[in-house]
Amino acid sequence: MELRITNPQENWLTEQILWNNEELKAAIAEKVKDYKTIAYTEDSLKDMKADRADLNKLKKAFEDERKRVKKICMEPYTKFEQQVKEITALIDEPIGLIDSQIREIDERRKTVKREEIEELFTSIGFQSFVKLDMIWDEKWLNATVTLPKIEEQMKSRMYQIGTDVVTISKLPEFKFEAMEVYRKTLDMNQAIQEGQRLDDIQKRKLEAERMEAERKAREAEEAAKQQTAAEQKEEPAAEKEAASGSVPEAPAEETASIPEEEEPVFQLDFRVWGTSEQLMALREYMLQNQIRFGKVE
């Protein structure tokens, strides 16, 4: 069975279409030369449009003839192409039937091999959190990839996972969280990044807490200074009362109500030394115990 082209012959297909190409090319070149030097003005707009129409008409005549000749040349090929497609369609039918059977046989082979790979995975003894689909390589189902080769790749992956687990366990912070990510992804970089992300959050939190504590300390110190300044303004009145030999009364906001039955009250002058915090604590103690006090020289 042989395909034979009897007409046209090969030499016909290589022949040129004969026409007065050079003659027309020279004539057209001479005709359009004048247009290159014409300087149109606004008054010659009508002439410009007329010249453009003539040139478009000339171009259309050539294009129409080109299309006519192309159609003549293509008609036998178009018919030949259709005839060939009718024959190839007859061939495609058994090819499709064979392909479907090949796919069916290949799918059965892959199913058997997948079961063998699953048994191999179970026998190797991967870490408990590792599942077959987490390390699966679709190339393993290819007929050219043998089970010993797959076993070698599986063991290499298992050893790598063990190394990754040891590395994560040595992280200074957030090793548990990083390990949780690794158990789900088997991605070492992603696990390390998660640990670093949480560590960064913790550092920012501690820094914020430190700044807040400093702010409160500054506010407490400022309040103590203001209280000391207020007490210093009361010194002149306290000195006058001390000079007269009487015990100064505590400010209204710093004393509690006096019991109806008063016990004997004694006066004792003394000087104390301490930090601002200690002095404030002493003052609070005297207020809570209803001890009247005032500054003396």
XYZ file of C-alpha atoms in Angstrom:
297
model
C 0.000 0.000 0.000
C 1.609 3.237 -1.213
C 0.414 6.820 -1.609
C 1.202 8.019 -5.146
C 0.666 11.603 -6.361
C 0.132 11.399 -10.122
C -0.825 15.020 -10.753
C 0.577 17.592 -10.238
C 4.177 16.467 -10.407
C 6.858 17.868 -8.109
C 8.377 20.111 -10.762
C 4.974 21.793 -11.264
C 4.780 22.695 -7.600
C 8.151 24.463 -7.792
C 7.377 26.529 -10.913
C 6.741 30.261 -10.518
C 3.555 32.015 -11.516
C 4.527 33.904 -14.653
C 3.405 37.518 -15.015
C 4.827 40.906 -16.032
C 6.249 41.530 -12.593
C 9.305 43.592 -13.546
C 7.416 45.689 -16.086
C 4.710 46.671 -13.615
C 7.211 47.155 -10.795
C 9.159 49.708 -12.841
C 5.994 51.491 -13.983
C 4.578 51.729 -10.463
C 7.912 52.938 -9.053
C 7.967 55.727 -11.651
C 4.340 56.624 -10.921
C 4.689 56.920 -7.146
C 8.010 58.823 -7.365
C 6.193 62.075 -8.085
C 3.994 61.695 -5.001
C 7.077 61.708 -2.748
C 7.951 65.284 -3.725
C 4.457 66.813 -3.828
C 3.921 69.475 -1.177
C 0.172 69.684 -0.713
C -1.460 72.798 0.698
C -4.778 73.385 2.370
C -6.195 74.594 -0.947
C -5.268 71.333 -2.628
C -7.211 69.128 -0.198
C -9.531 67.973 -3.007
C -6.569 66.909 -5.135
C -5.022 65.069 -2.177
C -8.145 62.974 -1.672
C -8.400 62.240 -5.400
C -4.770 61.060 -5.546
C -5.290 58.855 -2.525
C -8.383 57.308 -4.125
C -6.446 56.548 -7.327
C -3.626 54.874 -5.397
C -6.043 52.782 -3.330
C -7.841 51.718 -6.521
C -4.543 50.640 -8.074
C -3.544 48.697 -4.964
C -6.946 46.973 -4.822
C -6.566 45.802 -8.421
C -3.324 44.005 -7.551
C -4.749 42.530 -4.331
C -7.855 41.228 -6.100
C -5.742 39.497 -8.700
C -3.481 37.989 -6.058
C -6.476 36.518 -4.241
C -7.903 35.144 -7.509
C -4.663 33.358 -8.369
C -4.282 32.025 -4.830
C -7.776 30.537 -4.978
C -6.963 28.805 -8.266
C -3.766 27.362 -6.790
C -5.416 26.286 -3.541
C -8.507 24.605 -4.989
C -6.782 21.305 -5.866
C -4.902 21.298 -2.548
C -8.061 21.957 -0.528
C -9.777 19.037 -2.213
C -6.717 16.831 -1.699
C -6.566 17.793 2.004
C -10.179 16.812 2.537
C -9.643 13.470 0.849
C -6.617 12.747 3.060
C -8.554 13.605 6.222
C -11.296 11.122 5.245
C -8.680 8.359 5.035
C -6.853 9.322 8.277
C -10.202 9.309 10.089
C -10.505 5.610 9.204
C -7.071 5.029 10.754
C -7.832 7.063 13.883
C -10.651 4.726 14.908
C -8.510 1.625 15.621
C -5.794 3.839 17.087
C -8.318 5.114 19.645
C -9.401 1.566 20.491
C -5.800 0.470 21.012
C -5.034 3.555 23.131
C -7.968 2.859 25.450
C -6.798 -0.699 26.003
C -3.236 0.458 26.661
C -4.524 2.961 29.255
C -6.620 0.253 30.896
C -3.652 -2.113 31.143
C -1.424 0.690 32.445
C -3.967 1.664 35.117
C -4.140 -1.955 36.321
C -0.342 -2.056 36.493
C -0.250 1.216 38.464
C -2.886 -0.067 40.896
C -0.818 -3.164 41.629
C 2.361 -1.134 41.998
C 0.670 1.380 44.312
C -0.303 -1.481 46.617
C 3.298 -2.728 46.569
C 4.545 0.770 47.432
C 2.079 1.016 50.334
C 3.346 -2.302 51.731
C 6.932 -1.111 51.312
C 6.166 2.127 53.175
C 4.647 0.202 56.077
C 7.622 -2.163 56.309
C 10.242 0.615 56.444
C 8.948 2.097 59.716
C 8.612 5.829 59.194
C 8.024 8.246 62.076
C 4.452 7.975 63.407
C 3.380 11.369 62.054
C 4.557 10.631 58.485
C 1.921 9.464 56.004
C 2.604 8.028 52.565
C 0.893 10.870 50.736
C 3.258 13.325 52.489
C 6.300 11.842 50.723
C 4.567 10.477 47.609
C 6.307 10.864 44.248
C 4.107 10.273 41.190
C 7.168 9.055 39.263
C 7.190 5.931 41.449
C 4.321 4.551 39.357
C 6.392 4.664 36.156
C 7.286 1.223 34.847
C 10.970 2.207 34.675
C 11.186 2.949 38.437
C 11.859 -0.275 40.376
C 10.794 -1.065 43.941
C 14.434 -1.228 45.200
C 14.933 2.300 43.871
C 11.753 3.454 45.614
C 12.893 1.812 48.858
C 16.209 3.633 48.640
C 14.463 6.974 48.192
C 12.048 6.274 51.057
C 14.833 5.420 53.505
C 16.784 8.517 52.509
C 13.691 10.620 53.190
C 13.110 8.909 56.541
C 16.692 9.634 57.667
C 16.330 13.255 56.590
C 13.108 13.603 58.601
C 14.919 12.214 61.655
C 17.690 14.800 61.238
C 15.117 17.586 60.915
C 13.362 16.493 64.115
C 16.657 16.604 66.044
C 17.408 20.075 64.657
C 13.989 21.396 65.684
C 14.348 19.901 69.184
C 17.461 22.039 69.693
C 15.722 25.333 68.989
C 16.071 27.737 71.965
C 12.437 28.860 71.850
C 9.096 27.589 70.520
C 10.379 24.160 69.539
C 6.957 22.648 70.221
C 5.153 25.031 67.867
C 7.818 24.577 65.180
C 7.523 20.811 65.504
C 3.745 20.981 65.092
C 4.219 22.792 61.775
C 6.816 20.237 60.667
C 4.512 17.317 61.512
C 1.919 18.720 59.133
C 4.182 19.855 56.301
C 7.556 18.060 56.575
C 8.939 21.430 55.548
C 11.985 22.332 57.633
C 12.155 25.927 56.422
C 8.487 26.535 57.194
C 8.882 25.083 60.687
C 11.945 27.243 61.452
C 10.156 30.331 60.133
C 7.204 29.630 62.442
C 9.542 29.410 65.446
C 11.234 32.660 64.436
C 7.863 34.357 63.943
C 6.674 33.410 67.439
C 10.019 34.393 68.957
C 9.748 37.808 67.322
C 6.223 38.247 68.722
C 7.443 37.343 72.228
C 10.310 39.836 72.028
C 7.967 42.608 70.958
C 5.564 41.703 73.783
C 8.338 41.786 76.417
C 9.567 45.093 75.067
C 6.051 46.535 75.269
C 5.698 45.311 78.873
C 9.064 46.826 79.801
C 8.096 50.186 78.319
C 4.756 50.088 80.154
C 6.497 49.338 83.472
C 8.911 52.233 82.908
C 5.996 54.523 82.136
C 4.207 53.568 85.359
C 7.424 54.022 87.345
C 7.886 57.506 85.911
C 4.283 58.371 86.770
C 4.729 57.099 90.342
C 7.953 59.069 90.753
C 6.306 62.202 89.415
C 3.375 61.749 91.804
C 5.800 61.355 94.732
C 7.600 64.535 93.736
C 4.341 66.427 93.542
C 3.308 65.121 96.980
C 6.658 66.165 98.487
C 6.304 69.607 96.959
C 2.806 69.941 98.434
C 4.061 68.977 101.897
C 6.904 71.480 101.673
C 4.354 74.259 101.114
C 2.758 73.320 104.461
C 6.058 73.648 106.362
C 5.671 77.312 107.489
C 2.359 76.594 109.230
C 3.764 73.490 110.877
C 6.833 75.399 112.154
C 4.659 78.052 113.776
C 2.583 75.443 115.587
C 5.763 73.643 116.752
C 7.160 76.901 118.133
C 3.997 77.509 120.184
C 4.378 74.051 121.740
C 1.188 72.605 120.312
C 0.884 69.497 118.222
C -0.185 70.317 114.646
C -3.377 68.889 113.403
C -3.136 66.562 110.391
C -4.667 67.902 107.161
C -8.290 67.020 106.715
C -7.593 64.723 103.783
C -4.852 62.879 105.709
C -6.612 62.001 108.975
C -9.390 59.741 109.940
C -12.225 60.500 112.347
C -11.141 60.599 116.053
C -12.887 58.167 118.354
C -15.351 59.653 120.773
C -13.389 58.311 123.810
C -9.785 59.478 123.310
C -6.811 57.814 124.920
C -3.929 59.924 126.272
C -1.915 61.427 123.398
C 1.850 61.912 123.639
C 4.094 64.102 121.500
C 7.423 62.815 120.166
C 9.728 64.732 117.848
C 12.104 62.688 115.674
C 13.853 62.798 112.283
C 13.838 59.970 109.705
C 15.891 59.213 106.599
C 14.618 57.154 103.679
C 13.789 56.985 100.002
C 10.769 58.694 98.553
C 8.955 55.365 98.469
C 9.850 54.606 102.097
C 8.725 58.023 103.314
C 5.442 57.676 101.465
C 4.932 54.249 103.076
C 5.626 55.722 106.547
C 3.153 58.511 105.907
C 0.520 55.993 104.763
C 1.103 53.916 107.899
C 0.525 56.928 110.209
C -2.629 57.862 108.328
C -4.018 54.341 108.555
C -3.309 54.252 112.329
C -4.774 57.747 112.926
C -1.484 59.198 114.168
C -1.376 62.989 113.910
C 1.901 64.316 112.591
C 3.533 67.455 111.280
C 6.945 68.754 110.387
C 9.158 70.337 113.132
C 12.628 71.830 113.060
